[in-house]
């Protein structure tokens, strides 16, 4: 399974960004995909995740109300739209995927076995 992220870069505080991720080599029709962020010296934390069954999104507390994760089921691709970005959002963002057992996919590291290389997001004030 290969995950390829795109869309990172530099953005001004208060602006918006979009991250995209496409999975290849994954054949299951039931799966979870999600986004995680990791700032230098910090643990990797969940941003958002979504299930291919029911498409119910789950968000981390830091982005609730500011982010939307969406899924293209046929392409096995997700995107993350985040608005009102803050300097605290500066991090490497990783796409993750794994087989899902139902409609609930929490953005928790233990749920995911496949990871992308990451894309850097830098928010300047």
mmCIF file of N, CA, C and O in Angstrom, residues 6-108:
data_model
loop_
_atom_site.group_PDB
_atom_site.id
_atom_site.type_symbol
_atom_site.label_atom_id
_atom_site.label_comp_id
_atom_site.label_asym_id
_atom_site.label_seq_id
_atom_site.Cartn_x
_atom_site.Cartn_y
_atom_site.Cartn_z
ATOM 1 N N UNK A 6 -0.147 15.444 -0.831
ATOM 2 C CA UNK A 6 0.194 16.666 -1.553
ATOM 3 C C UNK A 6 -0.545 17.824 -0.908
ATOM 4 O O UNK A 6 -1.503 17.615 -0.154
ATOM 5 N N UNK A 7 -0.082 19.031 -1.191
ATOM 6 C CA UNK A 7 -0.805 20.215 -0.753
ATOM 7 C C UNK A 7 -0.184 20.975 0.393
ATOM 8 O O UNK A 7 -0.695 22.023 0.775
ATOM 9 N N UNK A 8 0.902 20.492 0.949
ATOM 10 C CA UNK A 8 1.519 21.235 2.038
ATOM 11 C C UNK A 8 2.195 22.489 1.537
ATOM 12 O O UNK A 8 2.245 22.765 0.339
ATOM 13 N N UNK A 9 2.717 23.279 2.462
ATOM 14 C CA UNK A 9 3.417 24.492 2.088
ATOM 15 C C UNK A 9 3.271 25.541 3.174
ATOM 16 O O UNK A 9 2.974 25.223 4.326
ATOM 17 N N UNK A 10 3.471 26.771 2.801
ATOM 18 C CA UNK A 10 3.408 27.882 3.746
ATOM 19 C C UNK A 10 2.093 28.633 3.582
ATOM 20 O O UNK A 10 1.640 28.847 2.458
ATOM 21 N N UNK A 11 1.523 29.031 4.687
ATOM 22 C CA UNK A 11 0.261 29.769 4.663
ATOM 23 C C UNK A 11 0.259 30.762 5.815
ATOM 24 O O UNK A 11 0.866 30.522 6.864
ATOM 25 N N UNK A 12 -0.402 31.881 5.613
ATOM 26 C CA UNK A 12 -0.520 32.908 6.639
ATOM 27 C C UNK A 12 -1.586 32.507 7.656
ATOM 28 O O UNK A 12 -2.594 31.872 7.309
ATOM 29 N N UNK A 13 -1.355 32.883 8.895
ATOM 30 C CA UNK A 13 -2.362 32.637 9.927
ATOM 31 C C UNK A 13 -3.689 33.274 9.521
ATOM 32 O O UNK A 13 -3.714 34.384 8.972
ATOM 33 N N UNK A 14 -4.745 32.546 9.779
ATOM 34 C CA UNK A 14 -6.065 33.008 9.383
ATOM 35 C C UNK A 14 -6.486 32.545 8.009
ATOM 36 O O UNK A 14 -7.660 32.672 7.635
ATOM 37 N N UNK A 15 -5.558 32.019 7.256
ATOM 38 C CA UNK A 15 -5.846 31.531 5.912
ATOM 39 C C UNK A 15 -6.359 30.112 5.933
ATOM 40 O O UNK A 15 -6.757 29.573 6.971
ATOM 41 N N UNK A 16 -6.345 29.497 4.769
ATOM 42 C CA UNK A 16 -6.851 28.136 4.651
ATOM 43 C C UNK A 16 -5.873 27.285 3.856
ATOM 44 O O UNK A 16 -4.990 27.796 3.160
ATOM 45 N N UNK A 17 -6.023 25.982 3.994
ATOM 46 C CA UNK A 17 -5.180 25.064 3.255
ATOM 47 C C UNK A 17 -5.956 23.807 2.908
ATOM 48 O O UNK A 17 -6.984 23.502 3.510
ATOM 49 N N UNK A 18 -5.458 23.117 1.914
ATOM 50 C CA UNK A 18 -6.038 21.828 1.530
ATOM 51 C C UNK A 18 -4.922 20.824 1.351
ATOM 52 O O UNK A 18 -3.960 21.083 0.637
ATOM 53 N N UNK A 19 -5.066 19.694 1.998
ATOM 54 C CA UNK A 19 -4.159 18.572 1.841
ATOM 55 C C UNK A 19 -4.896 17.437 1.145
ATOM 56 O O UNK A 19 -6.081 17.216 1.400
ATOM 57 N N UNK A 20 -4.188 16.711 0.301
ATOM 58 C CA UNK A 20 -4.790 15.585 -0.407
ATOM 59 C C UNK A 20 -3.915 14.354 -0.257
ATOM 60 O O UNK A 20 -2.692 14.463 -0.086
ATOM 61 N N UNK A 21 -4.559 13.200 -0.338
ATOM 62 C CA UNK A 21 -3.832 11.942 -0.211
ATOM 63 C C UNK A 21 -4.529 10.897 -1.053
ATOM 64 O O UNK A 21 -5.748 10.738 -0.990
ATOM 65 N N UNK A 22 -3.741 10.153 -1.820
ATOM 66 C CA UNK A 22 -4.293 9.077 -2.629
ATOM 67 C C UNK A 22 -3.606 7.769 -2.256
ATOM 68 O O UNK A 22 -2.380 7.738 -2.094
ATOM 69 N N UNK A 23 -4.399 6.722 -2.107
ATOM 70 C CA UNK A 23 -3.873 5.403 -1.769
ATOM 71 C C UNK A 23 -3.847 4.520 -3.006
ATOM 72 O O UNK A 23 -4.745 4.574 -3.843
ATOM 73 N N UNK A 24 -2.830 3.703 -3.100
ATOM 74 C CA UNK A 24 -2.754 2.719 -4.178
ATOM 75 C C UNK A 24 -2.310 1.383 -3.592
ATOM 76 O O UNK A 24 -1.665 1.343 -2.547
ATOM 77 N N UNK A 25 -2.707 0.312 -4.263
ATOM 78 C CA UNK A 25 -2.320 -1.017 -3.806
ATOM 79 C C UNK A 25 -3.190 -1.564 -2.709
ATOM 80 O O UNK A 25 -2.893 -2.601 -2.126
ATOM 81 N N UNK A 26 -4.300 -0.888 -2.421
ATOM 82 C CA UNK A 26 -5.194 -1.324 -1.355
ATOM 83 C C UNK A 26 -6.481 -1.810 -2.003
ATOM 84 O O UNK A 26 -7.130 -1.059 -2.718
ATOM 85 N N UNK A 27 -6.866 -3.064 -1.729
ATOM 86 C CA UNK A 27 -7.993 -3.649 -2.450
ATOM 87 C C UNK A 27 -9.264 -3.768 -1.628
ATOM 88 O O UNK A 27 -10.344 -3.946 -2.177
ATOM 89 N N UNK A 28 -9.165 -3.664 -0.293
ATOM 90 C CA UNK A 28 -10.369 -3.807 0.527
ATOM 91 C C UNK A 28 -11.336 -2.663 0.238
ATOM 92 O O UNK A 28 -10.928 -1.515 0.056
ATOM 93 N N UNK A 29 -12.616 -2.971 0.257
ATOM 94 C CA UNK A 29 -13.628 -1.924 0.053
ATOM 95 C C UNK A 29 -13.981 -1.249 1.368
ATOM 96 O O UNK A 29 -14.571 -0.174 1.383
ATOM 97 N N UNK A 30 -13.640 -1.880 2.480
ATOM 98 C CA UNK A 30 -13.879 -1.301 3.797
ATOM 99 C C UNK A 30 -12.539 -0.848 4.369
ATOM 100 O O UNK A 30 -11.634 -1.653 4.562
ATOM 101 N N UNK A 31 -12.412 0.428 4.626
ATOM 102 C CA UNK A 31 -11.128 0.941 5.104
ATOM 103 C C UNK A 31 -11.326 2.260 5.827
ATOM 104 O O UNK A 31 -12.359 2.912 5.712
ATOM 105 N N UNK A 32 -10.301 2.634 6.580
ATOM 106 C CA UNK A 32 -10.213 3.928 7.242
ATOM 107 C C UNK A 32 -9.076 4.713 6.607
ATOM 108 O O UNK A 32 -8.042 4.128 6.253
ATOM 109 N N UNK A 33 -9.263 5.994 6.499
ATOM 110 C CA UNK A 33 -8.171 6.880 6.090
ATOM 111 C C UNK A 33 -8.211 8.098 6.985
ATOM 112 O O UNK A 33 -9.283 8.518 7.453
ATOM 113 N N UNK A 34 -7.044 8.675 7.224
ATOM 114 C CA UNK A 34 -7.027 9.810 8.135
ATOM 115 C C UNK A 34 -5.782 10.655 7.998
ATOM 116 O O UNK A 34 -4.872 10.344 7.222
ATOM 117 N N UNK A 35 -5.763 11.725 8.768
ATOM 118 C CA UNK A 35 -4.650 12.670 8.810
ATOM 119 C C UNK A 35 -4.135 12.792 10.234
ATOM 120 O O UNK A 35 -4.929 12.870 11.182
ATOM 121 N N UNK A 36 -2.819 12.854 10.339
ATOM 122 C CA UNK A 36 -2.162 13.067 11.612
ATOM 123 C C UNK A 36 -1.160 14.201 11.462
ATOM 124 O O UNK A 36 -0.640 14.429 10.365
ATOM 125 N N UNK A 37 -0.881 14.879 12.536
ATOM 126 C CA UNK A 37 0.120 15.939 12.503
ATOM 127 C C UNK A 37 1.186 15.659 13.555
ATOM 128 O O UNK A 37 0.913 15.048 14.593
ATOM 129 N N UNK A 38 2.381 16.095 13.247
ATOM 130 C CA UNK A 38 3.482 15.936 14.206
ATOM 131 C C UNK A 38 4.405 17.126 14.108
ATOM 132 O O UNK A 38 5.059 17.346 13.085
ATOM 133 N N UNK A 39 4.446 17.912 15.183
ATOM 134 C CA UNK A 39 5.367 19.035 15.273
ATOM 135 C C UNK A 39 6.668 18.537 15.891
ATOM 136 O O UNK A 39 6.672 17.532 16.617
ATOM 137 N N UNK A 40 7.771 19.213 15.619
ATOM 138 C CA UNK A 40 9.062 18.782 16.176
ATOM 139 C C UNK A 40 9.009 18.623 17.692
ATOM 140 O O UNK A 40 8.538 19.517 18.400
ATOM 141 N N UNK A 41 9.464 17.477 18.169
ATOM 142 C CA UNK A 41 9.502 17.215 19.596
ATOM 143 C C UNK A 41 8.202 16.748 20.197
ATOM 144 O O UNK A 41 8.129 16.471 21.397
ATOM 145 N N UNK A 42 7.149 16.678 19.367
ATOM 146 C CA UNK A 42 5.825 16.277 19.865
ATOM 147 C C UNK A 42 5.447 14.894 19.359
ATOM 148 O O UNK A 42 5.994 14.405 18.366
ATOM 149 N N UNK A 43 4.454 14.299 20.026
ATOM 150 C CA UNK A 43 3.889 13.041 19.558
ATOM 151 C C UNK A 43 3.037 13.304 18.304
ATOM 152 O O UNK A 43 2.525 14.401 18.097
ATOM 153 N N UNK A 44 2.916 12.257 17.510
ATOM 154 C CA UNK A 44 2.013 12.346 16.362
ATOM 155 C C UNK A 44 0.589 12.291 16.883
ATOM 156 O O UNK A 44 0.236 11.406 17.672
ATOM 157 N N UNK A 45 -0.238 13.237 16.462
ATOM 158 C CA UNK A 45 -1.605 13.284 16.963
ATOM 159 C C UNK A 45 -2.610 13.284 15.831
ATOM 160 O O UNK A 45 -2.331 13.745 14.727
ATOM 161 N N UNK A 46 -3.782 12.764 16.150
ATOM 162 C CA UNK A 46 -4.814 12.631 15.141
ATOM 163 C C UNK A 46 -5.488 13.952 14.816
ATOM 164 O O UNK A 46 -5.832 14.707 15.728
ATOM 165 N N UNK A 47 -5.666 14.223 13.555
ATOM 166 C CA UNK A 47 -6.353 15.425 13.088
ATOM 167 C C UNK A 47 -7.785 15.078 12.678
ATOM 168 O O UNK A 47 -8.745 15.711 13.121
ATOM 169 N N UNK A 48 -7.916 14.088 11.829
ATOM 170 C CA UNK A 48 -9.242 13.684 11.363
ATOM 171 C C UNK A 48 -9.146 12.326 10.706
ATOM 172 O O UNK A 48 -8.099 11.942 10.191
ATOM 173 N N UNK A 49 -10.254 11.602 10.715
ATOM 174 C CA UNK A 49 -10.296 10.298 10.058
ATOM 175 C C UNK A 49 -11.702 10.055 9.541
ATOM 176 O O UNK A 49 -12.671 10.658 10.027
ATOM 177 N N UNK A 50 -11.790 9.169 8.557
ATOM 178 C CA UNK A 50 -13.081 8.898 7.944
ATOM 179 C C UNK A 50 -13.126 7.456 7.496
ATOM 180 O O UNK A 50 -12.104 6.876 7.111
ATOM 181 N N UNK A 51 -14.319 6.875 7.567
ATOM 182 C CA UNK A 51 -14.496 5.487 7.182
ATOM 183 C C UNK A 51 -15.107 5.398 5.796
ATOM 184 O O UNK A 51 -15.904 6.250 5.398
ATOM 185 N N UNK A 52 -14.752 4.349 5.062
ATOM 186 C CA UNK A 52 -15.367 4.114 3.765
ATOM 187 C C UNK A 52 -16.778 3.550 3.917
ATOM 188 O O UNK A 52 -17.524 3.484 2.945
ATOM 189 N N UNK A 53 -17.130 3.131 5.135
ATOM 190 C CA UNK A 53 -18.463 2.614 5.435
ATOM 191 C C UNK A 53 -19.225 3.696 6.168
ATOM 192 O O UNK A 53 -18.931 4.016 7.310
ATOM 193 N N UNK A 54 -20.173 4.340 5.502
ATOM 194 C CA UNK A 54 -20.935 5.387 6.169
ATOM 195 C C UNK A 54 -20.311 6.761 6.048
ATOM 196 O O UNK A 54 -20.986 7.763 6.212
ATOM 197 N N UNK A 55 -18.992 6.831 5.783
ATOM 198 C CA UNK A 55 -18.306 8.108 5.560
ATOM 199 C C UNK A 55 -18.459 9.065 6.738
ATOM 200 O O UNK A 55 -18.549 10.271 6.555
ATOM 201 N N UNK A 56 -18.481 8.516 7.967
ATOM 202 C CA UNK A 56 -18.618 9.374 9.134
ATOM 203 C C UNK A 56 -17.261 9.922 9.546
ATOM 204 O O UNK A 56 -16.370 9.169 9.914
ATOM 205 N N UNK A 57 -17.072 11.243 9.532
ATOM 206 C CA UNK A 57 -15.788 11.805 9.925
ATOM 207 C C UNK A 57 -15.656 11.941 11.437
ATOM 208 O O UNK A 57 -16.657 12.128 12.142
ATOM 209 N N UNK A 58 -14.434 11.848 11.922
ATOM 210 C CA UNK A 58 -14.125 12.077 13.329
ATOM 211 C C UNK A 58 -12.950 13.041 13.371
ATOM 212 O O UNK A 58 -11.959 12.848 12.655
ATOM 213 N N UNK A 59 -13.043 14.072 14.217
ATOM 214 C CA UNK A 59 -12.029 15.123 14.260
ATOM 215 C C UNK A 59 -11.335 15.173 15.606
ATOM 216 O O UNK A 59 -11.940 14.919 16.644
ATOM 217 N N UNK A 60 -10.055 15.544 15.544
ATOM 218 C CA UNK A 60 -9.331 15.816 16.767
ATOM 219 C C UNK A 60 -9.784 17.142 17.354
ATOM 220 O O UNK A 60 -10.279 18.015 16.635
ATOM 221 N N UNK A 61 -9.595 17.299 18.655
ATOM 222 C CA UNK A 61 -10.082 18.501 19.330
ATOM 223 C C UNK A 61 -9.459 19.782 18.775
ATOM 224 O O UNK A 61 -10.110 20.828 18.741
ATOM 225 N N UNK A 62 -8.225 19.712 18.337
ATOM 226 C CA UNK A 62 -7.525 20.929 17.907
ATOM 227 C C UNK A 62 -8.085 21.517 16.609
ATOM 228 O O UNK A 62 -7.852 22.692 16.322
ATOM 229 N N UNK A 63 -8.820 20.730 15.837
ATOM 230 C CA UNK A 63 -9.304 21.225 14.542
ATOM 231 C C UNK A 63 -10.824 21.229 14.440
ATOM 232 O O UNK A 63 -11.362 21.639 13.410
ATOM 233 N N UNK A 64 -11.516 20.801 15.480
ATOM 234 C CA UNK A 64 -12.976 20.771 15.417
ATOM 235 C C UNK A 64 -13.530 22.141 15.079
ATOM 236 O O UNK A 64 -13.150 23.151 15.682
ATOM 237 N N UNK A 65 -14.398 22.186 14.102
ATOM 238 C CA UNK A 65 -14.986 23.438 13.661
ATOM 239 C C UNK A 65 -14.152 24.184 12.642
ATOM 240 O O UNK A 65 -14.608 25.184 12.072
ATOM 241 N N UNK A 66 -12.932 23.723 12.394
ATOM 242 C CA UNK A 66 -12.047 24.406 11.432
ATOM 243 C C UNK A 66 -11.651 23.530 10.260
ATOM 244 O O UNK A 66 -10.982 23.993 9.337
ATOM 245 N N UNK A 67 -11.996 22.266 10.312
ATOM 246 C CA UNK A 67 -11.507 21.333 9.295
ATOM 247 C C UNK A 67 -12.629 20.435 8.794
ATOM 248 O O UNK A 67 -13.581 20.135 9.524
ATOM 249 N N UNK A 68 -12.483 20.036 7.546
ATOM 250 C CA UNK A 68 -13.405 19.073 6.944
ATOM 251 C C UNK A 68 -12.576 18.034 6.209
ATOM 252 O O UNK A 68 -11.740 18.381 5.369
ATOM 253 N N UNK A 69 -12.821 16.767 6.531
ATOM 254 C CA UNK A 69 -12.174 15.686 5.808
ATOM 255 C C UNK A 69 -13.203 15.083 4.863
ATOM 256 O O UNK A 69 -14.360 14.886 5.235
ATOM 257 N N UNK A 70 -12.792 14.807 3.651
ATOM 258 C CA UNK A 70 -13.717 14.229 2.691
ATOM 259 C C UNK A 70 -13.052 13.045 1.998
ATOM 260 O O UNK A 70 -11.823 12.973 1.898
ATOM 261 N N UNK A 71 -13.892 12.139 1.538
ATOM 262 C CA UNK A 71 -13.413 10.879 0.975
ATOM 263 C C UNK A 71 -13.959 10.685 -0.432
ATOM 264 O O UNK A 71 -15.151 10.871 -0.677
ATOM 265 N N UNK A 72 -13.072 10.316 -1.338
ATOM 266 C CA UNK A 72 -13.467 9.840 -2.660
ATOM 267 C C UNK A 72 -13.342 8.325 -2.597
ATOM 268 O O UNK A 72 -12.243 7.775 -2.697
ATOM 269 N N UNK A 73 -14.476 7.656 -2.403
ATOM 270 C CA UNK A 73 -14.470 6.218 -2.135
ATOM 271 C C UNK A 73 -13.845 5.424 -3.269
ATOM 272 O O UNK A 73 -13.035 4.518 -3.036
ATOM 273 N N UNK A 74 -14.183 5.744 -4.483
ATOM 274 C CA UNK A 74 -13.708 4.936 -5.620
ATOM 275 C C UNK A 74 -12.210 5.110 -5.833
ATOM 276 O O UNK A 74 -11.516 4.178 -6.196
ATOM 277 N N UNK A 75 -11.728 6.321 -5.619
ATOM 278 C CA UNK A 75 -10.294 6.590 -5.820
ATOM 279 C C UNK A 75 -9.477 6.266 -4.583
ATOM 280 O O UNK A 75 -8.240 6.299 -4.640
ATOM 281 N N UNK A 76 -10.121 5.960 -3.483
ATOM 282 C CA UNK A 76 -9.419 5.759 -2.207
ATOM 283 C C UNK A 76 -8.521 6.967 -1.941
ATOM 284 O O UNK A 76 -7.295 6.852 -1.772
ATOM 285 N N UNK A 77 -9.136 8.110 -1.956
ATOM 286 C CA UNK A 77 -8.412 9.362 -1.755
ATOM 287 C C UNK A 77 -9.159 10.210 -0.736
ATOM 288 O O UNK A 77 -10.394 10.172 -0.669
ATOM 289 N N UNK A 78 -8.415 10.946 0.050
ATOM 290 C CA UNK A 78 -9.020 11.865 1.008
ATOM 291 C C UNK A 78 -8.414 13.237 0.848
ATOM 292 O O UNK A 78 -7.308 13.390 0.313
ATOM 293 N N UNK A 79 -9.142 14.224 1.305
ATOM 294 C CA UNK A 79 -8.614 15.564 1.371
ATOM 295 C C UNK A 79 -8.968 16.152 2.724
ATOM 296 O O UNK A 79 -9.924 15.711 3.381
ATOM 297 N N UNK A 80 -8.192 17.119 3.138
ATOM 298 C CA UNK A 80 -8.430 17.824 4.384
ATOM 299 C C UNK A 80 -8.442 19.308 4.069
ATOM 300 O O UNK A 80 -7.433 19.845 3.597
ATOM 301 N N UNK A 81 -9.565 19.947 4.295
ATOM 302 C CA UNK A 81 -9.689 21.393 4.148
ATOM 303 C C UNK A 81 -9.716 22.008 5.542
ATOM 304 O O UNK A 81 -10.560 21.651 6.353
ATOM 305 N N UNK A 82 -8.771 22.902 5.783
ATOM 306 C CA UNK A 82 -8.680 23.540 7.074
ATOM 307 C C UNK A 82 -8.707 25.051 6.896
ATOM 308 O O UNK A 82 -7.996 25.585 6.040
ATOM 309 N N UNK A 83 -9.535 25.737 7.684
ATOM 310 C CA UNK A 83 -9.575 27.190 7.603
ATOM 311 C C UNK A 83 -9.152 27.797 8.934
ATOM 312 O O UNK A 83 -8.982 27.099 9.927
ATOM 313 N N UNK A 84 -8.980 29.110 8.913
ATOM 314 C CA UNK A 84 -8.526 29.831 10.110
ATOM 315 C C UNK A 84 -7.313 29.147 10.738
ATOM 316 O O UNK A 84 -7.274 28.883 11.943
ATOM 317 N N UNK A 85 -6.325 28.861 9.910
ATOM 318 C CA UNK A 85 -5.150 28.136 10.406
ATOM 319 C C UNK A 85 -4.365 29.016 11.372
ATOM 320 O O UNK A 85 -4.404 30.262 11.288
ATOM 321 N N UNK A 86 -3.657 28.346 12.280
ATOM 322 C CA UNK A 86 -2.933 29.055 13.331
ATOM 323 C C UNK A 86 -1.472 28.623 13.309
ATOM 324 O O UNK A 86 -1.158 27.537 12.819
ATOM 325 N N UNK A 87 -0.578 29.424 13.861
ATOM 326 C CA UNK A 87 0.825 28.988 13.930
ATOM 327 C C UNK A 87 0.984 27.641 14.615
ATOM 328 O O UNK A 87 1.894 26.873 14.276
ATOM 329 N N UNK A 88 0.109 27.330 15.544
ATOM 330 C CA UNK A 88 0.151 26.042 16.235
ATOM 331 C C UNK A 88 -0.181 24.864 15.342
ATOM 332 O O UNK A 88 0.030 23.714 15.730
ATOM 333 N N UNK A 89 -0.704 25.128 14.145
ATOM 334 C CA UNK A 89 -0.979 24.060 13.188
ATOM 335 C C UNK A 89 0.278 23.657 12.421
ATOM 336 O O UNK A 89 0.245 22.682 11.670
ATOM 337 N N UNK A 90 1.351 24.410 12.593
ATOM 338 C CA UNK A 90 2.601 24.088 11.908
ATOM 339 C C UNK A 90 3.084 22.709 12.317
ATOM 340 O O UNK A 90 3.268 22.429 13.505
ATOM 341 N N UNK A 91 3.262 21.847 11.335
ATOM 342 C CA UNK A 91 3.642 20.456 11.611
ATOM 343 C C UNK A 91 3.847 19.725 10.301
ATOM 344 O O UNK A 91 3.498 20.227 9.228
ATOM 345 N N UNK A 92 4.371 18.516 10.412
ATOM 346 C CA UNK A 92 4.354 17.595 9.289
ATOM 347 C C UNK A 92 3.020 16.868 9.362
ATOM 348 O O UNK A 92 2.634 16.388 10.438
ATOM 349 N N UNK A 93 2.343 16.784 8.247
ATOM 350 C CA UNK A 93 1.041 16.123 8.203
ATOM 351 C C UNK A 93 1.187 14.807 7.437
ATOM 352 O O UNK A 93 1.698 14.779 6.313
ATOM 353 N N UNK A 94 0.693 13.746 8.065
ATOM 354 C CA UNK A 94 0.811 12.402 7.507
ATOM 355 C C UNK A 94 -0.575 11.846 7.182
ATOM 356 O O UNK A 94 -1.507 11.952 7.981
ATOM 357 N N UNK A 95 -0.662 11.234 6.031
ATOM 358 C CA UNK A 95 -1.849 10.484 5.647
ATOM 359 C C UNK A 95 -1.685 9.052 6.143
ATOM 360 O O UNK A 95 -0.567 8.506 6.108
ATOM 361 N N UNK A 96 -2.785 8.445 6.582
ATOM 362 C CA UNK A 96 -2.735 7.078 7.086
ATOM 363 C C UNK A 96 -3.947 6.300 6.592
ATOM 364 O O UNK A 96 -4.995 6.885 6.306
ATOM 365 N N UNK A 97 -3.786 4.988 6.516
ATOM 366 C CA UNK A 97 -4.881 4.141 6.043
ATOM 367 C C UNK A 97 -4.778 2.764 6.668
ATOM 368 O O UNK A 97 -3.701 2.339 7.110
ATOM 369 N N UNK A 98 -5.926 2.065 6.724
ATOM 370 C CA UNK A 98 -5.938 0.669 7.156
ATOM 371 C C UNK A 98 -7.325 0.105 6.928
ATOM 372 O O UNK A 98 -8.276 0.859 6.650
ATOM 373 N N UNK A 99 -7.438 -1.214 7.032
ATOM 374 C CA UNK A 99 -8.734 -1.841 6.893
ATOM 375 C C UNK A 99 -9.660 -1.427 8.015
ATOM 376 O O UNK A 99 -9.254 -1.363 9.165
ATOM 377 N N UNK A 100 -10.894 -1.127 7.678
ATOM 378 C CA UNK A 100 -11.840 -0.693 8.684
ATOM 379 C C UNK A 100 -12.889 -1.746 8.954
ATOM 380 O O UNK A 100 -13.264 -2.499 8.069
ATOM 381 N N UNK A 101 -13.335 -1.822 10.191
ATOM 382 C CA UNK A 101 -14.329 -2.816 10.546
ATOM 383 C C UNK A 101 -15.736 -2.293 10.592
ATOM 384 O O UNK A 101 -16.668 -3.047 10.806
ATOM 385 N N UNK A 102 -15.906 -1.005 10.397
ATOM 386 C CA UNK A 102 -17.251 -0.454 10.486
ATOM 387 C C UNK A 102 -17.266 0.995 10.080
ATOM 388 O O UNK A 102 -16.380 1.445 9.364
ATOM 389 N N UNK A 103 -18.260 1.721 10.554
ATOM 390 C CA UNK A 103 -18.416 3.108 10.142
ATOM 391 C C UNK A 103 -17.647 4.076 11.027
ATOM 392 O O UNK A 103 -17.636 5.267 10.747
ATOM 393 N N UNK A 104 -17.005 3.575 12.091
ATOM 394 C CA UNK A 104 -16.314 4.475 13.011
ATOM 395 C C UNK A 104 -14.811 4.298 12.887
ATOM 396 O O UNK A 104 -14.277 3.206 13.128
ATOM 397 N N UNK A 105 -14.129 5.357 12.493
ATOM 398 C CA UNK A 105 -12.675 5.348 12.373
ATOM 399 C C UNK A 105 -12.128 6.513 13.184
ATOM 400 O O UNK A 105 -12.117 7.646 12.693
ATOM 401 N N UNK A 106 -11.673 6.303 14.380
ATOM 402 C CA UNK A 106 -11.118 7.402 15.170
ATOM 403 C C UNK A 106 -9.718 7.745 14.698
ATOM 404 O O UNK A 106 -8.972 6.868 14.245
ATOM 405 N N UNK A 107 -9.330 9.005 14.804
ATOM 406 C CA UNK A 107 -7.969 9.405 14.405
ATOM 407 C C UNK A 107 -6.976 9.036 15.510
ATOM 408 O O UNK A 107 -6.423 9.902 16.195
ATOM 409 N N UNK A 108 -6.754 7.745 15.670
ATOM 410 C CA UNK A 108 -5.834 7.227 16.672
ATOM 411 C C UNK A 108 -4.770 6.394 15.982
ATOM 412 O O UNK A 108 -5.087 5.590 15.105
#
